[in-house]
PDB file of C-alpha atoms and ligand atoms in Angstrom:
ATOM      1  CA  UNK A   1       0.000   0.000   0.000  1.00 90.00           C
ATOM      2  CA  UNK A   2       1.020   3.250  -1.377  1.00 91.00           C
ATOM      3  CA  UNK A   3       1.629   5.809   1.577  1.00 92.00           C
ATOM      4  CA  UNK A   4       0.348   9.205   0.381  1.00 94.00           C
ATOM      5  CA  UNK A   5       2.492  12.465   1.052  1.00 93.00           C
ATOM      6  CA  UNK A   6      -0.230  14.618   1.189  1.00 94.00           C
ATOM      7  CA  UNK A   7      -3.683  14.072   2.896  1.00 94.00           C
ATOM      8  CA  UNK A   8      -6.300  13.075   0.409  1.00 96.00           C
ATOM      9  CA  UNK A   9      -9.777  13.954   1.718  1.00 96.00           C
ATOM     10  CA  UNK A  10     -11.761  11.968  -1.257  1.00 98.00           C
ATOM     11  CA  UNK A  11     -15.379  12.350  -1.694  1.00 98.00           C
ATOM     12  CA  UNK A  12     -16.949   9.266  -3.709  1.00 97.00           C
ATOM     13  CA  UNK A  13     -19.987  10.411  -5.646  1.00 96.00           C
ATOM     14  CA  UNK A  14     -21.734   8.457  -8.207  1.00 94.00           C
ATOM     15  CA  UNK A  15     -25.431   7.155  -8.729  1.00 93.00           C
ATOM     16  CA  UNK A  16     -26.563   3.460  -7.260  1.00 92.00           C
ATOM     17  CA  UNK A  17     -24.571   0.777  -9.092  1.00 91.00           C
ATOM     18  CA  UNK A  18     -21.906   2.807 -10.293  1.00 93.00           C
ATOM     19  CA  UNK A  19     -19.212   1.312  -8.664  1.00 91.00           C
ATOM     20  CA  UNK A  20     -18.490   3.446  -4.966  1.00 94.00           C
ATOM     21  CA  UNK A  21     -18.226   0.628  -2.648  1.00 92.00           C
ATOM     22  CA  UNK A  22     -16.178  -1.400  -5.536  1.00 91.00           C
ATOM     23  CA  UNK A  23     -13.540   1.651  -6.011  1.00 96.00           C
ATOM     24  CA  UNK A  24     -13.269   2.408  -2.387  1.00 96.00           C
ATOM     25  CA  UNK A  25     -12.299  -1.278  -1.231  1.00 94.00           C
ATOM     26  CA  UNK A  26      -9.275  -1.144  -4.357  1.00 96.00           C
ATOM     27  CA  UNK A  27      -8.568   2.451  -2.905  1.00 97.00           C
ATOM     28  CA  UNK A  28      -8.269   0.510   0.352  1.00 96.00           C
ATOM     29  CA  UNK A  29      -5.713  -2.390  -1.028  1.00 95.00           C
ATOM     30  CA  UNK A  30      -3.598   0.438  -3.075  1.00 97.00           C
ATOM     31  CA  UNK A  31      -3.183   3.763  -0.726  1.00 96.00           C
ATOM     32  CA  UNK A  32      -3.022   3.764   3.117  1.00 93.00           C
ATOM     33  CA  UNK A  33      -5.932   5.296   3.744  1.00 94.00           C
ATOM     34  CA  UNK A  34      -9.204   4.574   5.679  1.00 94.00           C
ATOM     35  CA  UNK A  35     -12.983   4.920   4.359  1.00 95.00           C
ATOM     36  CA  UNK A  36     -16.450   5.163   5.907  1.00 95.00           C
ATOM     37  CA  UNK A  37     -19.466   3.956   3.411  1.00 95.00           C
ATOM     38  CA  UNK A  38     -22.924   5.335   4.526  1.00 96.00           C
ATOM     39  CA  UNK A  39     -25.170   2.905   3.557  1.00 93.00           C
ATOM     40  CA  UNK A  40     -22.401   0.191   5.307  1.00 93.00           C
ATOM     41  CA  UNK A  41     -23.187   1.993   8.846  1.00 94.00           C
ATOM     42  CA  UNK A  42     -26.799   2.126   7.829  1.00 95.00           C
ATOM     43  CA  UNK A  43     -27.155  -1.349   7.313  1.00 93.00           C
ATOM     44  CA  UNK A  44     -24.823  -2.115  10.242  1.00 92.00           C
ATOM     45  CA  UNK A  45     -27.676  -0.581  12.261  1.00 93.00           C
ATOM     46  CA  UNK A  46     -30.424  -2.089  10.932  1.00 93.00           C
ATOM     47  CA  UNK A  47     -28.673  -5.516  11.598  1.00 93.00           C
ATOM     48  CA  UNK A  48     -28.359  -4.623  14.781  1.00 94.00           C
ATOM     49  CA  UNK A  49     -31.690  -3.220  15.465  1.00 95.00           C
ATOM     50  CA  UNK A  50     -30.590   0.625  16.438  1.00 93.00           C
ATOM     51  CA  UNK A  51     -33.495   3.146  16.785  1.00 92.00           C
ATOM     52  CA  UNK A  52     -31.477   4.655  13.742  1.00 93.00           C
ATOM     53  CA  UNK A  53     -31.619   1.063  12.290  1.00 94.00           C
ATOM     54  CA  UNK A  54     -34.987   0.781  12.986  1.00 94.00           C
ATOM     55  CA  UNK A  55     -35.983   4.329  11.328  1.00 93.00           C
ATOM     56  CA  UNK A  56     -34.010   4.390   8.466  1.00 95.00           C
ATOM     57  CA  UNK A  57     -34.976   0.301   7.302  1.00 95.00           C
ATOM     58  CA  UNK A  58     -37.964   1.671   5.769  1.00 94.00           C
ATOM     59  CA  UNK A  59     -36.746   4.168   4.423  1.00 95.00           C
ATOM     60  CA  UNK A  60     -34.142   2.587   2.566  1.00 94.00           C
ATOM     61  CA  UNK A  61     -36.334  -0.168   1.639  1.00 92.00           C
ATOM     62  CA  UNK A  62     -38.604   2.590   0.056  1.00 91.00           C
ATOM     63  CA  UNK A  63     -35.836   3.551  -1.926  1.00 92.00           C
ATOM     64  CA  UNK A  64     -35.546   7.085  -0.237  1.00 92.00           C
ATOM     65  CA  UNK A  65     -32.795   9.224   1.475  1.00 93.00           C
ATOM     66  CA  UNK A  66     -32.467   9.095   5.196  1.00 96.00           C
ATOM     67  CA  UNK A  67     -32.489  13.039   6.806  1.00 95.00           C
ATOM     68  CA  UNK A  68     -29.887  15.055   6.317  1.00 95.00           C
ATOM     69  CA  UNK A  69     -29.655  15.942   9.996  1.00 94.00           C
ATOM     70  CA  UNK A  70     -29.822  12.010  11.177  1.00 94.00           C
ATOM     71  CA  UNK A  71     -27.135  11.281   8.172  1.00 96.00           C
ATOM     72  CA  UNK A  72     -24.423  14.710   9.474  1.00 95.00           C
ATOM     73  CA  UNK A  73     -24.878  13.445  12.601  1.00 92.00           C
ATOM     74  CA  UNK A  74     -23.923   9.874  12.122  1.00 93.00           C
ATOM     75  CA  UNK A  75     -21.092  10.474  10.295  1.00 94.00           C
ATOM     76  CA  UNK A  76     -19.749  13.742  11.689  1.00 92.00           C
ATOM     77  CA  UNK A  77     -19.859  11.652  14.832  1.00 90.00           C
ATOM     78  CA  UNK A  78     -18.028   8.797  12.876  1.00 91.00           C
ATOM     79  CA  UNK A  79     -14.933  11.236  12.040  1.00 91.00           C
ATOM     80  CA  UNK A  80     -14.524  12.298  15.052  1.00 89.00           C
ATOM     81  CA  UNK A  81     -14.626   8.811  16.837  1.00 88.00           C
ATOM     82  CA  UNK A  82     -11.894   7.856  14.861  1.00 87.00           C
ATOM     83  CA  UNK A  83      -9.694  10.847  14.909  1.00 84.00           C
ATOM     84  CA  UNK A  84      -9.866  12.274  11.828  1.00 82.00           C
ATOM     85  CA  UNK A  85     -11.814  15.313  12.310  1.00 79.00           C
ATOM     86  CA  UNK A  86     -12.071  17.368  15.597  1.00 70.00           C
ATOM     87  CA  UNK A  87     -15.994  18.421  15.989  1.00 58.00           C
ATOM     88  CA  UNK A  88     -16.563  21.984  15.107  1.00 59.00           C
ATOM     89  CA  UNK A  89     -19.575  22.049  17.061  1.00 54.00           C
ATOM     90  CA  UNK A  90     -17.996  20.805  20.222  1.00 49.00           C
ATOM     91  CA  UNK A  91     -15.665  23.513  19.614  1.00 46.00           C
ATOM     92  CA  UNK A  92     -18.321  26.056  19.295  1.00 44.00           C
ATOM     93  CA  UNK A  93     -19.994  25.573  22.573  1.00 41.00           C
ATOM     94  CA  UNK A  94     -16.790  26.217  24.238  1.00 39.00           C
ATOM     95  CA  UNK A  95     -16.489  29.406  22.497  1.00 40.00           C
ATOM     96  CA  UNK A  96     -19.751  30.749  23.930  1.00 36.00           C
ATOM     97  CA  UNK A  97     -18.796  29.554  27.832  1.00 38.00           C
ATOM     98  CA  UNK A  98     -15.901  32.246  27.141  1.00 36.00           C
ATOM     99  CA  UNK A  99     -17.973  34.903  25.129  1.00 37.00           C
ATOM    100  CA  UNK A 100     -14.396  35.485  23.545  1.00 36.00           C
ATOM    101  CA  UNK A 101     -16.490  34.636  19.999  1.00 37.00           C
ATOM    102  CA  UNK A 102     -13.830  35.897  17.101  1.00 32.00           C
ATOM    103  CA  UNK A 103     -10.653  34.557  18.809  1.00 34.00           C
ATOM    104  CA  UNK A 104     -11.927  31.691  20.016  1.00 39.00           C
ATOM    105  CA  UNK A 105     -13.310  31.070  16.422  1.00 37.00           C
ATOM    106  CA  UNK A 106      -9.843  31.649  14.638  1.00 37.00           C
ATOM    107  CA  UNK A 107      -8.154  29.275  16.764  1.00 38.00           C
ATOM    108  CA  UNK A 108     -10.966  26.114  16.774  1.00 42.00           C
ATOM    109  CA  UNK A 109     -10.618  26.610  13.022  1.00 43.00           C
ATOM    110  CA  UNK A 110      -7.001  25.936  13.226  1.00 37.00           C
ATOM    111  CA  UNK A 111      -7.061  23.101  15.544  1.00 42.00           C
ATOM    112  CA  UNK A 112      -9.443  21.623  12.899  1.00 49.00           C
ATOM    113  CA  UNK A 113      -6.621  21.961  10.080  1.00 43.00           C
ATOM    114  CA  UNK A 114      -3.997  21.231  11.993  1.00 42.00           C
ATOM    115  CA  UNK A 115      -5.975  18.011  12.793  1.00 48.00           C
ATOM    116  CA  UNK A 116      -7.032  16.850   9.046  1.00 48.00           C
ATOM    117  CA  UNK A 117      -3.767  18.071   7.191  1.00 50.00           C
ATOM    118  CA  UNK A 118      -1.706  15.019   9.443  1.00 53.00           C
ATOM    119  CA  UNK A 119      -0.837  12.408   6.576  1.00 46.00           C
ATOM    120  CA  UNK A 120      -1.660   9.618   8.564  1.00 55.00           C
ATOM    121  CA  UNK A 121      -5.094  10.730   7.983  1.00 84.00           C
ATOM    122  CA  UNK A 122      -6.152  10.047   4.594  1.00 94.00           C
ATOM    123  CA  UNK A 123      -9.456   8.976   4.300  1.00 95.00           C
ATOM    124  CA  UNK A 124     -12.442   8.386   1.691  1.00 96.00           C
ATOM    125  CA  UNK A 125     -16.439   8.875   2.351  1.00 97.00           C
ATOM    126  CA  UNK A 126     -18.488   6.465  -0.112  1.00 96.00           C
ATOM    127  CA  UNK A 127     -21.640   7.632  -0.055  1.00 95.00           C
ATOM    128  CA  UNK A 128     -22.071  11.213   1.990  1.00 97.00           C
ATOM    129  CA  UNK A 129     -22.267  13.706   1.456  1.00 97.00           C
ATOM    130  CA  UNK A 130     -25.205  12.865  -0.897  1.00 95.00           C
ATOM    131  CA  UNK A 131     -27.072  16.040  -1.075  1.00 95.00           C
ATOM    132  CA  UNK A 132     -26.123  20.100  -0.907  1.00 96.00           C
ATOM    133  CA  UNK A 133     -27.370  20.591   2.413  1.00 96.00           C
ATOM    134  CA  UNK A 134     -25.158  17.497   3.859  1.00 96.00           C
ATOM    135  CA  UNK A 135     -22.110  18.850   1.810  1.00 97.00           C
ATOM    136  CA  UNK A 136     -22.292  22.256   4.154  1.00 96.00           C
ATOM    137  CA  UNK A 137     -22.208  21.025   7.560  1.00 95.00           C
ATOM    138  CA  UNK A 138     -19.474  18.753   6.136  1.00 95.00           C
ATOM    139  CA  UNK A 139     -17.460  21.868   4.943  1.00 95.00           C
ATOM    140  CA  UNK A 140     -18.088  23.106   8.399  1.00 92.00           C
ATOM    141  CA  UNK A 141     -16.091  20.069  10.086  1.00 91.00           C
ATOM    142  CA  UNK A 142     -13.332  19.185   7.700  1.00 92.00           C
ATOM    143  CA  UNK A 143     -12.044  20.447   4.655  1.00 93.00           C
ATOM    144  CA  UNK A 144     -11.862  18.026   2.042  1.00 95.00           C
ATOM    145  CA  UNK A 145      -9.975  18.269  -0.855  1.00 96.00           C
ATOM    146  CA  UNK A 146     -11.147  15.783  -3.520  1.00 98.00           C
ATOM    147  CA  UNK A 147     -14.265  14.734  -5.142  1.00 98.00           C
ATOM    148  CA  UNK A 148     -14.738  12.002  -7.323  1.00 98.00           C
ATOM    149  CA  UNK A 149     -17.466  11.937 -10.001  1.00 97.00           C
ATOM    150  CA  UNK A 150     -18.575   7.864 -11.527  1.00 97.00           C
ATOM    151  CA  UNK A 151     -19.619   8.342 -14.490  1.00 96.00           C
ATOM    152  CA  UNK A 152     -21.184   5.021 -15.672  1.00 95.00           C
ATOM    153  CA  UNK A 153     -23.550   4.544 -18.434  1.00 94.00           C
ATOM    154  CA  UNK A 154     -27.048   3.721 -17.123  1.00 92.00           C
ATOM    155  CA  UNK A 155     -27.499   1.083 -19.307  1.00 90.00           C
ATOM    156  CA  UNK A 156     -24.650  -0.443 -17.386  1.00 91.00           C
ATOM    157  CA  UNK A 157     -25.738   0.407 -13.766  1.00 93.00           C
ATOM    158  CA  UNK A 158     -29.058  -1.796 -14.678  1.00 91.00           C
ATOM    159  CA  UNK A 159     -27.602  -4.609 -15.987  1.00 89.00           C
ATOM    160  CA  UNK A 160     -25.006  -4.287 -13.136  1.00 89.00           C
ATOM    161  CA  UNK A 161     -27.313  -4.318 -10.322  1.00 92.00           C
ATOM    162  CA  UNK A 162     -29.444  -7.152 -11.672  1.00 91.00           C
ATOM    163  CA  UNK A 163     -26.721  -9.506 -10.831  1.00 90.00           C
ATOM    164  CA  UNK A 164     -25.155  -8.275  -7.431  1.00 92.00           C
ATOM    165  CA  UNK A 165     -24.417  -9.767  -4.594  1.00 94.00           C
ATOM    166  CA  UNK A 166     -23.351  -8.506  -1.524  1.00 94.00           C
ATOM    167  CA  UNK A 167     -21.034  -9.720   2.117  1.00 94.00           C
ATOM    168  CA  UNK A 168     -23.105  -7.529   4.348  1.00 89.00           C
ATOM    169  CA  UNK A 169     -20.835  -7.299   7.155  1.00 90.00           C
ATOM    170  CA  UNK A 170     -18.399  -6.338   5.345  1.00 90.00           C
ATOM    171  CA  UNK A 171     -19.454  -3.823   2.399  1.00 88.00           C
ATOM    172  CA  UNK A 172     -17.802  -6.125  -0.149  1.00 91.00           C
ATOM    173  CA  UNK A 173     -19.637  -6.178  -3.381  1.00 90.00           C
ATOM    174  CA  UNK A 174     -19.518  -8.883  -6.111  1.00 92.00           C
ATOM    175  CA  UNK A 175     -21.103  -8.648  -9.388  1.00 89.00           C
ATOM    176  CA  UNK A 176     -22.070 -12.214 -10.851  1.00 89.00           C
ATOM    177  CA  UNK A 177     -20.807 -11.631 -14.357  1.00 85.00           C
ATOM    178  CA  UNK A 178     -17.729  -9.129 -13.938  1.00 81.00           C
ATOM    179  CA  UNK A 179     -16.528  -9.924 -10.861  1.00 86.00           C
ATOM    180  CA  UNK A 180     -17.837 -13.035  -9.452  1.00 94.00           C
ATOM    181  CA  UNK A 181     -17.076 -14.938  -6.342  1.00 96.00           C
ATOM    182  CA  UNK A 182     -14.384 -17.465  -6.301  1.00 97.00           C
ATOM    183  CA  UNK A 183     -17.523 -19.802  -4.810  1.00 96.00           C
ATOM    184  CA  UNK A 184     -20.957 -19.020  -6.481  1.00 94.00           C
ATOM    185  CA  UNK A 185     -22.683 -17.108  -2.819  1.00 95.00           C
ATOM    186  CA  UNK A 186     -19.900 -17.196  -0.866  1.00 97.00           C
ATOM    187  CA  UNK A 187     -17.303 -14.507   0.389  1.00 97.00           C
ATOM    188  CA  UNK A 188     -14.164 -14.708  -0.760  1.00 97.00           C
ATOM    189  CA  UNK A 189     -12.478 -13.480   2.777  1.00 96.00           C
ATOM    190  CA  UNK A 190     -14.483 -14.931   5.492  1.00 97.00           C
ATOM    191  CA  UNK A 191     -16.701 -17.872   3.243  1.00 97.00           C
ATOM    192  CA  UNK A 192     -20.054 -16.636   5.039  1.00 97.00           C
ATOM    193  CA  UNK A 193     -22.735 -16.210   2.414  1.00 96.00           C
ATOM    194  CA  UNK A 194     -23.782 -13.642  -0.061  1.00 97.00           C
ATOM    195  CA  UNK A 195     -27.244 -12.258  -0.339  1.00 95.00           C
ATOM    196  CA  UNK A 196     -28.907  -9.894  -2.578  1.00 94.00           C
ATOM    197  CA  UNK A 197     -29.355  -6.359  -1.169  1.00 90.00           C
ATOM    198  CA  UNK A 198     -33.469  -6.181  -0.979  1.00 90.00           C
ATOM    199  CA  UNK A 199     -33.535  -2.268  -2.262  1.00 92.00           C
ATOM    200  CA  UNK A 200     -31.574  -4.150  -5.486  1.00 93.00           C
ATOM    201  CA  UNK A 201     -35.202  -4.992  -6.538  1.00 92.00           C
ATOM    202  CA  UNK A 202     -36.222  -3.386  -9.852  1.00 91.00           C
ATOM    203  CA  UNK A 203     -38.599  -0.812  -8.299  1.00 92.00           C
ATOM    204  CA  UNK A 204     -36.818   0.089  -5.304  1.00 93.00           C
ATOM    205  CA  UNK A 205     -33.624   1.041  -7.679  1.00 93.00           C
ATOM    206  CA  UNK A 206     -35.558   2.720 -10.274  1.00 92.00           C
ATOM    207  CA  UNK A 207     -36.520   4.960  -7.355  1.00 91.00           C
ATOM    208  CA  UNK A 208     -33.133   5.272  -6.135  1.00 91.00           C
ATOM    209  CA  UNK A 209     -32.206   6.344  -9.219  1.00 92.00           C
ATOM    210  CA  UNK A 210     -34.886   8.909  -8.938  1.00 91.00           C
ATOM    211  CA  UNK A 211     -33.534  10.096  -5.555  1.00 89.00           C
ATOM    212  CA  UNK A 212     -30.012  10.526  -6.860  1.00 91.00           C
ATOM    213  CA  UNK A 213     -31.229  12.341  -9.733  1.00 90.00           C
ATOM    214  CA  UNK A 214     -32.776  15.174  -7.754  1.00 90.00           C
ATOM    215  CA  UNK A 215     -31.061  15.170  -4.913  1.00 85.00           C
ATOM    216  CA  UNK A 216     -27.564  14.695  -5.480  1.00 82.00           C
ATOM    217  CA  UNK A 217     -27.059  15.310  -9.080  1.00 80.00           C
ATOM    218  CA  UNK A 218     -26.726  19.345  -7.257  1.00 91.00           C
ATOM    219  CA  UNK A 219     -23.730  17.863  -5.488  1.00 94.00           C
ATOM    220  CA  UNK A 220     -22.013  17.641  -8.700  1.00 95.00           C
ATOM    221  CA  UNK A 221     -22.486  21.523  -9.157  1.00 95.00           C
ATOM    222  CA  UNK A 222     -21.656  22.474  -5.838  1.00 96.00           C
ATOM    223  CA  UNK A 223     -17.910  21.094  -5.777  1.00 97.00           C
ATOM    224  CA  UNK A 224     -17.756  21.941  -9.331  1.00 97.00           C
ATOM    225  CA  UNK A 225     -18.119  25.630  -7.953  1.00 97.00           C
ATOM    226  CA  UNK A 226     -15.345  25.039  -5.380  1.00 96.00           C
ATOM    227  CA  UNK A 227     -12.775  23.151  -7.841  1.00 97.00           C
ATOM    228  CA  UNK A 228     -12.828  20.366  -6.381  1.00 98.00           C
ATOM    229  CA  UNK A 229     -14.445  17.991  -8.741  1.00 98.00           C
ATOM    230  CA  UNK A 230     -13.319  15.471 -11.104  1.00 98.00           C
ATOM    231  CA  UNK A 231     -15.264  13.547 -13.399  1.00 97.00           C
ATOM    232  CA  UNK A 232     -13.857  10.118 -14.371  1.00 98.00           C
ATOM    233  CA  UNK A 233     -15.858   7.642 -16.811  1.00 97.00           C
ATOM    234  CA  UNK A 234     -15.622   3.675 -17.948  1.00 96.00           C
ATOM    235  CA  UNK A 235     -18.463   1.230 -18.145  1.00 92.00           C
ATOM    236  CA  UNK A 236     -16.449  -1.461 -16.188  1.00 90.00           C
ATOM    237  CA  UNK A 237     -15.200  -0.635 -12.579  1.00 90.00           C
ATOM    238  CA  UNK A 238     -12.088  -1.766 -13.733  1.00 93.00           C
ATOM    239  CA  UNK A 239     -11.948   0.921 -16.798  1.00 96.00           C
ATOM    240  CA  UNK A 240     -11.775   3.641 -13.881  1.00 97.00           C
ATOM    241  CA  UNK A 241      -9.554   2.145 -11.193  1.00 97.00           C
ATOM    242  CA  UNK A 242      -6.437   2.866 -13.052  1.00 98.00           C
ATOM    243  CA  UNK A 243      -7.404   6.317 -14.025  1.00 98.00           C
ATOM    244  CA  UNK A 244      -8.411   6.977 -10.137  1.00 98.00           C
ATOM    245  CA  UNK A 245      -5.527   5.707  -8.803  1.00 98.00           C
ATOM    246  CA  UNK A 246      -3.128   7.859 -11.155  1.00 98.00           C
ATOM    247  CA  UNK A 247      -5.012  11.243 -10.584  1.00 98.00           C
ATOM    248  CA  UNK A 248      -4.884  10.053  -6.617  1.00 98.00           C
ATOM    249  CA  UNK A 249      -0.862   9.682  -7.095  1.00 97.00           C
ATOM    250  CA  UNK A 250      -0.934  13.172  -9.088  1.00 97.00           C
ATOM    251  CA  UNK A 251      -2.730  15.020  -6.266  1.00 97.00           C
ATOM    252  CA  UNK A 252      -1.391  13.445  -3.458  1.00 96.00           C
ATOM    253  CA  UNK A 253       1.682  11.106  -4.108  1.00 94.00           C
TER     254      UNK A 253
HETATM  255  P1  LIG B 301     -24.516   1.659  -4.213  1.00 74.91           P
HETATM  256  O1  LIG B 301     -24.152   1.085  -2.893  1.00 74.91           O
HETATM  257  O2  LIG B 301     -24.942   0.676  -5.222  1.00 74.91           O
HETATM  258  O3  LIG B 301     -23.509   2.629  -4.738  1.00 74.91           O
HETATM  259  P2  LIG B 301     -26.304   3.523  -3.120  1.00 74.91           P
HETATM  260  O4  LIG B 301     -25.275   4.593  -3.196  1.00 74.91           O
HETATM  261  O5  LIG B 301     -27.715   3.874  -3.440  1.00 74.91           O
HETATM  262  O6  LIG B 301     -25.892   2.391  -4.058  1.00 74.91           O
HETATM  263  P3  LIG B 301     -25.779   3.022  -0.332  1.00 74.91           P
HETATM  264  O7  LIG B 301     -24.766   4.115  -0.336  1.00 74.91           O
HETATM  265  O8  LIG B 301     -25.390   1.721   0.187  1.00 74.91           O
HETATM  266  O9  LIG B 301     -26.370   2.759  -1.763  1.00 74.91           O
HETATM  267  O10 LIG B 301     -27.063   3.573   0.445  1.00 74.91           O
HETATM  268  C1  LIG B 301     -28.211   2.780   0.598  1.00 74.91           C
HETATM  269  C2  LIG B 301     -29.357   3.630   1.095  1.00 74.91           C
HETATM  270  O11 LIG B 301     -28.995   4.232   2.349  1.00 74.91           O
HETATM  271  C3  LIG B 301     -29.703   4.800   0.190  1.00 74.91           C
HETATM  272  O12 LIG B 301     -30.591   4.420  -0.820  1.00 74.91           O
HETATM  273  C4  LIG B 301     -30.323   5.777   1.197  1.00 74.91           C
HETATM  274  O13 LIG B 301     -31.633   5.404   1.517  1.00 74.91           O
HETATM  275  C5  LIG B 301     -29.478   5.568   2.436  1.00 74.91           C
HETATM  276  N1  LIG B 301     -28.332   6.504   2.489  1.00 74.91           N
HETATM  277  C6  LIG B 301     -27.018   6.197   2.385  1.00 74.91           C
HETATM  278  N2  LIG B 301     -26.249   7.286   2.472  1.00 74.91           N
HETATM  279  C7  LIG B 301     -27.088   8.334   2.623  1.00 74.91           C
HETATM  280  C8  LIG B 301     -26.917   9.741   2.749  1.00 74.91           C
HETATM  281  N3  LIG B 301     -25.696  10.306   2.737  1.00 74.91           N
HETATM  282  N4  LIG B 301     -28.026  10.504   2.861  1.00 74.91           N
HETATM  283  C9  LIG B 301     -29.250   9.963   2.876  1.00 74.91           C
HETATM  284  N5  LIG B 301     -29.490   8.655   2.774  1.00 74.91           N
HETATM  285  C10 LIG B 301     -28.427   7.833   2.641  1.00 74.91           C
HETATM  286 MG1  LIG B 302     -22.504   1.569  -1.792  1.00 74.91          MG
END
């Protein structure tokens, strides 16, 4: 694994299908770096029967978005559990104990840098910020400094997500006809089985496809705006890796 001389804050955005969870597992195995998938933490709660869990299920299985509030909560909370952000709002209610406001401010800003520009701290997010509002608070904790655009064909997110299967505990995804296990339904790493992901159906994914459309397809803009997008395309995950790993190596290496 490559170790990165710069920090690389990556931002994975992409529709359903188009390969997130697939590119951030081979970021993973190439750079040293560390990830946190949205829908992974989701599901890890609804396997284990959270009162997030238990809230977001349906709406997941209706092929919606959880709330942006619930969603910068949960993984504004996550970056900070592990280190790699210090919370700005934890910050902030010091600030107003001491009524020193614009001092106060100047320095919890630079504690935040000084935090996140550590190399050690690479990291990817597959999966959030998924809409504008969620991209805000998220500039408001950490500045990241790269976001990555899928662009995959439709035609070949369909077909795609008619034959995959998923190791739920683990995130990994397989796809039966590109990139099938080395068993037919059985992980690779720790030989449990594979199941399908129930909002795979046909008419929960055309409606996630809906969701992304309107609500994230903004995103796009938004770092676009800030210069921090990049758009890479290929209809096979495996058409992008190499380009995504040689722009990484160009920003950061
Ligand atoms: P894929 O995993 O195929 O790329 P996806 O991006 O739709 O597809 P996940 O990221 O696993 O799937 O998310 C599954 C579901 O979890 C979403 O359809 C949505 O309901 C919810 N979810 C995940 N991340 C967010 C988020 N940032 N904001 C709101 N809802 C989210
Ligand atoms: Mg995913």
């Amino acid at each position: 694994r490559t170790k990165l001389r710069k920090a690389a804050r990556v931002i994975l955005v992409g529709p359903p299908g188009s390969g997130k969870g697939t590119q951030s597992g081979r970021l993973l195995d190439h750079f040293k770096m560390s990830a946190i998938s949205s829908g992974d933490i989701l599901r890890e709660n609804i396997r284990n029967r959270t009162p997030l869990g238990v809230e977001a299920e349906s709406i997941i299985q209706r092929g919606g978005l959880v709330n942006d509030s619930t969603m910068v909560k949960l993984i504004v909370g996550e970056l900070s559990k592990r280190g790699w952000v210090e919370s700005r709002s934890t910050l902030t209610s010091g600030i107003t104990a001491t009524g020193a406001l614009s001092i106060m401010g100047h320095e919890s800003k630079h504690t935040r840098l000084a935090t996140s520009n550590s190399p050690s701290s690479s990291f990817l997010l597959d999966g959030f910020p998924r809409t504008v509002g969620q991209a805000k608070s998220l500039d408001d904790e950490v500045d990241m400094n790269f976001v990555v655009n899928l662009d995959v064909p439709r035609d070949v997110i369909l077909e795609r997500i008619a034959n995959r299967m998923v190791h739920v505990p683990s995130g990994r995804v397989y796809n039966m006809t590109w990139n099938p296990p080395k068993v037919l339904g059985i992980d690779d790493v720790t030989g449990e089985p594979l199941t399908r992901r129930p909002d795979d159906c046909p008419e929960t994914f055309a409606k996630r496809l809906k969701a992304y459309d309107e609500s994230t397809a903004p995103l796009l803009e938004y770092y676009d705006k800030v210069g921090l997008l990049w758009t890479v395309s290929g209809k096979s995950s495996d058409e992008i890796t190499p380009q995504l790993d040689e722009e990484i190596m160009r920003r950061f290496g």
